[in-house]
CSV table of C-alpha atoms in Angstrom, one decimal:
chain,number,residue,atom,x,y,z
A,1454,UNK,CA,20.9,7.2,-8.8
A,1455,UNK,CA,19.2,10.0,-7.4
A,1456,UNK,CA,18.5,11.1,-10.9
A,1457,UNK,CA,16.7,8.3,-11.8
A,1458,UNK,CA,14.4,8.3,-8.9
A,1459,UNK,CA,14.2,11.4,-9.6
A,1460,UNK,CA,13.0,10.8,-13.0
A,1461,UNK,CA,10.4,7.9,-11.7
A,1462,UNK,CA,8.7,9.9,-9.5
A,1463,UNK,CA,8.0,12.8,-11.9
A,1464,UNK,CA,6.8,10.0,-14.4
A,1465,UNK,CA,3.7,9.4,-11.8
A,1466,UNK,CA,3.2,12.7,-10.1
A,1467,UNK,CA,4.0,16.1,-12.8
A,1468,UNK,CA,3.4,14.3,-15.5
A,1469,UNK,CA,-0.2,13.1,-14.7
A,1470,UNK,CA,-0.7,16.5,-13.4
A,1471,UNK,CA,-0.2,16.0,-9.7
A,1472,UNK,CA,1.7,18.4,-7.7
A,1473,UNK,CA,4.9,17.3,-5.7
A,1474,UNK,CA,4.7,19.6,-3.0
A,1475,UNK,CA,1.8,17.5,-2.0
A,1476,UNK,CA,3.2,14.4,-1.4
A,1477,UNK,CA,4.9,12.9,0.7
A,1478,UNK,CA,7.9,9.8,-0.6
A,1479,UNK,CA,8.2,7.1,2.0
A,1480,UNK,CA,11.8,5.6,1.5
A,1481,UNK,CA,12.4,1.9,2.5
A,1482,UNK,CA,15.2,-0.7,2.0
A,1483,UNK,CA,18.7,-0.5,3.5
A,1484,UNK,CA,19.4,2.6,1.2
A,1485,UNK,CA,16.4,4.1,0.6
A,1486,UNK,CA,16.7,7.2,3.6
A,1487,UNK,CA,20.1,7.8,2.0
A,1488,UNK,CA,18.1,9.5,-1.1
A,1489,UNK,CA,15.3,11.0,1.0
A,1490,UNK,CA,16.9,14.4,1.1
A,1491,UNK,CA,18.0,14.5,-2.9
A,1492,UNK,CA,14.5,13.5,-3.6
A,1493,UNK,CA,12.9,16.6,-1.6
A,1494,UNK,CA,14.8,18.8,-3.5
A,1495,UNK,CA,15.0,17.9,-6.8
A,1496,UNK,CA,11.6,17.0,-7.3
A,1497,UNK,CA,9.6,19.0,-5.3
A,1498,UNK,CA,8.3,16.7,-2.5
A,1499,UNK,CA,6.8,17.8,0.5
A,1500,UNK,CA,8.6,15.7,2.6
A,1501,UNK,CA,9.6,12.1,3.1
A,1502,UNK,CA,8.7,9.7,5.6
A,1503,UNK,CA,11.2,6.8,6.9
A,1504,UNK,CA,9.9,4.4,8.4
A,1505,UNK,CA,11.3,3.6,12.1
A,1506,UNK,CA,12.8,0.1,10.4
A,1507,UNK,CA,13.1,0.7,7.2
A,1508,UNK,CA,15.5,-2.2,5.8
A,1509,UNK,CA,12.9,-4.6,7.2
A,1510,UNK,CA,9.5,-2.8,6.6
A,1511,UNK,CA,8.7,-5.2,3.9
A,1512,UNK,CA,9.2,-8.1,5.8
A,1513,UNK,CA,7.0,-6.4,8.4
A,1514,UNK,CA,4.4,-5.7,6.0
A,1515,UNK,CA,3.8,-9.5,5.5
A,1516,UNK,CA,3.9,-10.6,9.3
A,1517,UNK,CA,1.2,-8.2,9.7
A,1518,UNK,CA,-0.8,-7.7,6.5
A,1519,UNK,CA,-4.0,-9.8,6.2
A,1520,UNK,CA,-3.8,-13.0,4.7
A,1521,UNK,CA,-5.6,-13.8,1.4
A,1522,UNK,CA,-6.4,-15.9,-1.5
A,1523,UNK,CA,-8.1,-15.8,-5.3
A,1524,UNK,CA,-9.9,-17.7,-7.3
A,1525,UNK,CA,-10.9,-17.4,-10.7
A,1526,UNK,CA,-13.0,-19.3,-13.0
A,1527,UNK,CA,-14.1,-18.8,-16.7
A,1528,UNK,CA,-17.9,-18.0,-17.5
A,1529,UNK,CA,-18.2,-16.8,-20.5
A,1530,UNK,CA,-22.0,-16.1,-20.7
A,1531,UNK,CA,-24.2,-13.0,-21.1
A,1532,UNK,CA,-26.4,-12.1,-18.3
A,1533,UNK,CA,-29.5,-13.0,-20.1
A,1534,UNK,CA,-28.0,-16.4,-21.1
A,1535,UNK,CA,-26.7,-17.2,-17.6
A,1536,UNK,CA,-28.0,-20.1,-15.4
A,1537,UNK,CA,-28.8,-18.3,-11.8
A,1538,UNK,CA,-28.8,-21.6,-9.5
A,1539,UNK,CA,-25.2,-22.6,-11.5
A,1540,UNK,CA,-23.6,-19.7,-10.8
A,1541,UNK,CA,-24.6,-19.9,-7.1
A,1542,UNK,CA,-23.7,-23.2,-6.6
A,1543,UNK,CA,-20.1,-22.1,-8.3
A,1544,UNK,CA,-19.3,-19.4,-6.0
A,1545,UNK,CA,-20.2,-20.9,-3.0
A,1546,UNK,CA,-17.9,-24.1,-4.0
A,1547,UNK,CA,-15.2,-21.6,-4.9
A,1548,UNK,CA,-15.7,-19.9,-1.5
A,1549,UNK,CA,-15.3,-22.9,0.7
A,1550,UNK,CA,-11.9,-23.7,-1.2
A,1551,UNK,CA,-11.0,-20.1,-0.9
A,1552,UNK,CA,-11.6,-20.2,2.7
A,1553,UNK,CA,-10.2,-23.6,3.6
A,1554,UNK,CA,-6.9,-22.7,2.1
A,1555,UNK,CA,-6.8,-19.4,4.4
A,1556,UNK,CA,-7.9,-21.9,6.9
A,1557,UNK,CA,-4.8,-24.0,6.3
A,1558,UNK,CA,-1.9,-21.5,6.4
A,1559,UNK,CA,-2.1,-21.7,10.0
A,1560,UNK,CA,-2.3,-18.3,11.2
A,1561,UNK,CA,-3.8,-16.3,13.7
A,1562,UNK,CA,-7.1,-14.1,12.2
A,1563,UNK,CA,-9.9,-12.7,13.8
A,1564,UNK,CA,-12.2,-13.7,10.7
A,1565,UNK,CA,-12.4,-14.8,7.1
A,1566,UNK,CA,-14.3,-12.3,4.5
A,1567,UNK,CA,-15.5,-13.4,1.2
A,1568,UNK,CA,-15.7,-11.0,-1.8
A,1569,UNK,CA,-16.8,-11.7,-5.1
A,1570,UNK,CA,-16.6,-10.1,-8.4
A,1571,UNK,CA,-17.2,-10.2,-12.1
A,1572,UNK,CA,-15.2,-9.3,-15.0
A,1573,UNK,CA,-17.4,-8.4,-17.5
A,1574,UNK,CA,-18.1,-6.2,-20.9
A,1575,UNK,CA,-20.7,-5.7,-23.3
A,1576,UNK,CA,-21.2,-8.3,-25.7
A,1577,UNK,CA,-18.9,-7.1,-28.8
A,1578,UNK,CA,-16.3,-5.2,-26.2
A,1579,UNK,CA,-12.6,-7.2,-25.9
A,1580,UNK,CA,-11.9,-5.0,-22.4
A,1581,UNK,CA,-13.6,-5.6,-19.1
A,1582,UNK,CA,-14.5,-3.8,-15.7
A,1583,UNK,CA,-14.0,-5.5,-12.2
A,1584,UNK,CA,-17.8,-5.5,-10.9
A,1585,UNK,CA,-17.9,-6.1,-7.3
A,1586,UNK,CA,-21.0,-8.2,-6.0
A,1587,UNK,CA,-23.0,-7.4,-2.9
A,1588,UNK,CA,-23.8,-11.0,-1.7
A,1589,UNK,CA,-21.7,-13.4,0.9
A,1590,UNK,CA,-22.7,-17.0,1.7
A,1591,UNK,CA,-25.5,-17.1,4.1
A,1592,UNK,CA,-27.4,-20.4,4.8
A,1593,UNK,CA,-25.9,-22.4,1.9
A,1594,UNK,CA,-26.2,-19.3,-0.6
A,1595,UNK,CA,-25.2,-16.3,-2.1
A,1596,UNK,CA,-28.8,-14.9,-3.4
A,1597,UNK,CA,-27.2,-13.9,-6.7
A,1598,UNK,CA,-29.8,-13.0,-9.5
A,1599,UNK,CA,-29.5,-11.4,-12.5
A,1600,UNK,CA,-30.6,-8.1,-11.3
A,1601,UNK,CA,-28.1,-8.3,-9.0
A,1602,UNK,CA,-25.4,-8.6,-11.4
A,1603,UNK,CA,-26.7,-6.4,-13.9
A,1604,UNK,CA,-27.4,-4.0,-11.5
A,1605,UNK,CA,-23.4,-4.3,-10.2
A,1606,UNK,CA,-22.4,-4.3,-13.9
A,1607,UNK,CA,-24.1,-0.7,-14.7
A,1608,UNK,CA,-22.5,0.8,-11.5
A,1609,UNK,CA,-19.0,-0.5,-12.1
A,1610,UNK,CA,-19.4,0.6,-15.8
A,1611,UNK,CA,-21.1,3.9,-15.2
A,1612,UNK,CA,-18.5,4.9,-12.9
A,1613,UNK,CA,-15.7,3.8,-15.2
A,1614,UNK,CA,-17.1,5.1,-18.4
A,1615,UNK,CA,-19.5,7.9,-17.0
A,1616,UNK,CA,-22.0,6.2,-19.5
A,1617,UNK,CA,-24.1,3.2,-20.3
A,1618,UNK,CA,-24.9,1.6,-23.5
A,1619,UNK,CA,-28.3,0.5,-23.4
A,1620,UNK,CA,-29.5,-2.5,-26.2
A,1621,UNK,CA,-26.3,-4.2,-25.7
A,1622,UNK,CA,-26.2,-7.2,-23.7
A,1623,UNK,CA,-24.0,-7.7,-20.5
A,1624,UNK,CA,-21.3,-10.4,-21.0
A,1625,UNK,CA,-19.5,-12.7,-17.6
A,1626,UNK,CA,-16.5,-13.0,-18.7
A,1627,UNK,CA,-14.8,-14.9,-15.2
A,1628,UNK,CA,-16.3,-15.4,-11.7
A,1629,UNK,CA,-13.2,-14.1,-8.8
A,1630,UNK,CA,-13.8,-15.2,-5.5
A,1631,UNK,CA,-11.5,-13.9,-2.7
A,1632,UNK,CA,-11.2,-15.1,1.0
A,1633,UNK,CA,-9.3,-12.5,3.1
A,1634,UNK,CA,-8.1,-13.6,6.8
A,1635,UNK,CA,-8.4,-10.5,8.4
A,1636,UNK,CA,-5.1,-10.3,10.9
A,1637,UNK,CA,-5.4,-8.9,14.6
A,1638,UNK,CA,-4.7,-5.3,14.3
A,1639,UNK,CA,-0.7,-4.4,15.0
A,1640,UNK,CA,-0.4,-1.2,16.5
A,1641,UNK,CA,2.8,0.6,15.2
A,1642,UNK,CA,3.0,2.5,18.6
A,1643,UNK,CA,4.9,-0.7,19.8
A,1644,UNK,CA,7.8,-0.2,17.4
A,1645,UNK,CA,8.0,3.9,19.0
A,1646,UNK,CA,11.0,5.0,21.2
A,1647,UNK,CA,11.4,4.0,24.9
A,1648,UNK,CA,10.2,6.6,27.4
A,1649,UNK,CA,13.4,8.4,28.5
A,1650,UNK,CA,15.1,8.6,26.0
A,1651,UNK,CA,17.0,11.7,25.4
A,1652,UNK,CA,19.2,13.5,21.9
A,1653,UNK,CA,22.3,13.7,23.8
A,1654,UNK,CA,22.3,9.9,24.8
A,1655,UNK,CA,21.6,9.4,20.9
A,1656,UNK,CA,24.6,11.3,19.7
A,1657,UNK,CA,27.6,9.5,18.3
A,1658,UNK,CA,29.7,12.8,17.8
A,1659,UNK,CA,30.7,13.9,14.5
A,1660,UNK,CA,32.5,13.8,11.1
A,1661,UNK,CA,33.1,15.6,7.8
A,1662,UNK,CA,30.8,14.7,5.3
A,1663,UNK,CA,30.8,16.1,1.6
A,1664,UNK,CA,27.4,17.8,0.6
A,1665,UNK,CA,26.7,19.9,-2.3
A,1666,UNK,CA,30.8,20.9,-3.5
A,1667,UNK,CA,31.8,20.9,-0.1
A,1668,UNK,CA,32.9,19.3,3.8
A,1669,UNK,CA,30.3,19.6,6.1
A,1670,UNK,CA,30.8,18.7,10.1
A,1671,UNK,CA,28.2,17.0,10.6
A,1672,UNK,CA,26.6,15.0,13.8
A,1673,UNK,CA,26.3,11.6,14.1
A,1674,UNK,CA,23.4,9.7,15.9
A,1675,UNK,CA,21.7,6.4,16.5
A,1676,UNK,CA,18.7,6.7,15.3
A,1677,UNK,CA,16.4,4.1,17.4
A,1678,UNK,CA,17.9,6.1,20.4
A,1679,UNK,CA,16.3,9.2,19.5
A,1680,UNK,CA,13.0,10.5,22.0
A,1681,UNK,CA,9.8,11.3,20.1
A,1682,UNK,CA,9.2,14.7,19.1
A,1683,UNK,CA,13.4,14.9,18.8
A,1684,UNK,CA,14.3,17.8,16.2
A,1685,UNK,CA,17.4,17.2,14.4
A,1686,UNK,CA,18.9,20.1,12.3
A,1687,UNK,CA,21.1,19.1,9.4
A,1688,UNK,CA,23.1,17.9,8.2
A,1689,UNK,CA,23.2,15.1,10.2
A,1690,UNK,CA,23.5,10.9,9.7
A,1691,UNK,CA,21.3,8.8,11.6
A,1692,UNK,CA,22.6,5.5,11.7
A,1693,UNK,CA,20.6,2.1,12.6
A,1694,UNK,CA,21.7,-1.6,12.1
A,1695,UNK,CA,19.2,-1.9,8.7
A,1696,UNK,CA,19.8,1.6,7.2
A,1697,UNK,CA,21.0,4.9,6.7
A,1698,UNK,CA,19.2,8.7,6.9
A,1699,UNK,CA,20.7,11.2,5.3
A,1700,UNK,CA,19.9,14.6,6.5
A,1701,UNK,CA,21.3,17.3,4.2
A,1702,UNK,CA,22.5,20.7,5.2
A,1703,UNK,CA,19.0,22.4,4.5
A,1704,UNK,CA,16.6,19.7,5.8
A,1705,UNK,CA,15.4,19.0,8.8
A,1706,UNK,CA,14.6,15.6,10.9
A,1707,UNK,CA,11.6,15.0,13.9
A,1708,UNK,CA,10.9,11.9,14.7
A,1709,UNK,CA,6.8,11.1,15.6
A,1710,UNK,CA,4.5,9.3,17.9
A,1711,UNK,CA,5.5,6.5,15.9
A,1712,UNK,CA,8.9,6.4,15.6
A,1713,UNK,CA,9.2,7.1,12.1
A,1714,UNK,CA,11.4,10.0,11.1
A,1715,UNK,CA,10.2,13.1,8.7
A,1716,UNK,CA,12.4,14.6,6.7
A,1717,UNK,CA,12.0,17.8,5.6
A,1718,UNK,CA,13.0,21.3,4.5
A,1719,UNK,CA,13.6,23.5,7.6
């Protein structure tokens, strides 16, 4: 198992020329600590980060992530071709269904923002480029021209391509409208140790574990008992109702402001 992680993460980091050593994994899941130290060393990685719940941080993710919904409909029309006061009336149609669906799920946001964009080519071209727009509804409208959008199409195609191709014309290929219900912020600091906390309360004693050929003796803690800025040398288990964290022989373990816990070499 190790090796195949392993494997994956040197498929997106060496292999596009990125370094390792300058990145840091962040295991989740139930068993995902349990391969944070293997990871380290085999690959390269500066260190790894696990999260103070990691067996639920996806679910956390969506309690606290904003809220959001897309729309897409089908243009198909250059920019020269393309019928200004249609277009306008589209997108602000599409962004009132956007935003009444947001609206509907019911939960608690601080506010709703509307983003458009354009997939679009050059006439002739089968591939397109996301172009964002710089409008929002206001009074009933979104202001859109066609120097608007061409103007958004040479800026997301210049910075794609790092070139134009003047005499050809600008094609719409679909309209995507977004409402995002932006979700009152979440401090992780909540999820951080209790003051007071101390190592010794968090240790659970010992047992041998096999690392690398061999029987280690190695300590035992609960891991949500451990104090901020704690130190553990390992190797060392930290145990927690949702998961596991492995700290081999030659690694290290602190645990920050956060709660989280960094792994890494000593």
């Amino acid at each position: 198992a190790d090796g195949r992680m392993a494997g994956a993460i040197r498929l997106v980091s060496i292999e596009r020329g990125h370094d390792p050593a300058k990145f840091v994994a962040v295991p989740f899941g139930g068993g995902g600590a349990l391969h944070a130290g293997a990871l380290i060393k085999d690959v390269g990685l500066q260190a790894a980060l696990v999260p103070r719940y990691p067996g639920v941080t996806s679910a956390l993710g969506c309690v606290i992530a904003d809220i959001r919904h897309d729309q897409v409909q089908t243009v198909n029309l250059t920019v020269d071709a393309l019928d200004v006061e249609a277009l306008d009336r589209r997108m602000v149609s599409e962004a009132e269904a956007a935003r009444q669906v947001v609206e509907e799920a019911g939960l608690q946001i601080d506010r709703i923002d509307l983003v458009f964009e354009l997939d679009m080519h050059y006439l002739g071209q089968t591939h397109t480029v996301s172009v964002p727009l710089p409008v929002t509804v206001e009074g009933g409208t979104t202001g859109i021209s066609r120097e608007i959008v061409q103007a958004a199409f040479d800026r997301a195609y210049q910075a794609s391509f790092s070139r134009l191709l003047p005499g050809l014309q600008a094609k719409i290929v679909n309209l995507r409208t977004s409402a995002i219900g932006r979700r009152p912020h979440f401090s992780l600091k909540a999820l951080a140790p209790e003051e007071g906390a101390t190592v010794g309360q968090a240790r659970r004693g010992s047992r041998p574990v096999w690392f690398d050929g061999g029987w280690h003796d190695t300590a035992i803690y609960a891991r949500l008992e451990l104090p901020v800025g704690a130190v553990i040398e390992g190797p060392a288990i930290l145990e927690q109702p949702d998961a596991t964290t492995l700290v081999d022989p030659d690694l290290k373990a602190r645990v920050d402001d956060f709660g989280n816990v960094i792994v890494e070499r000593r």
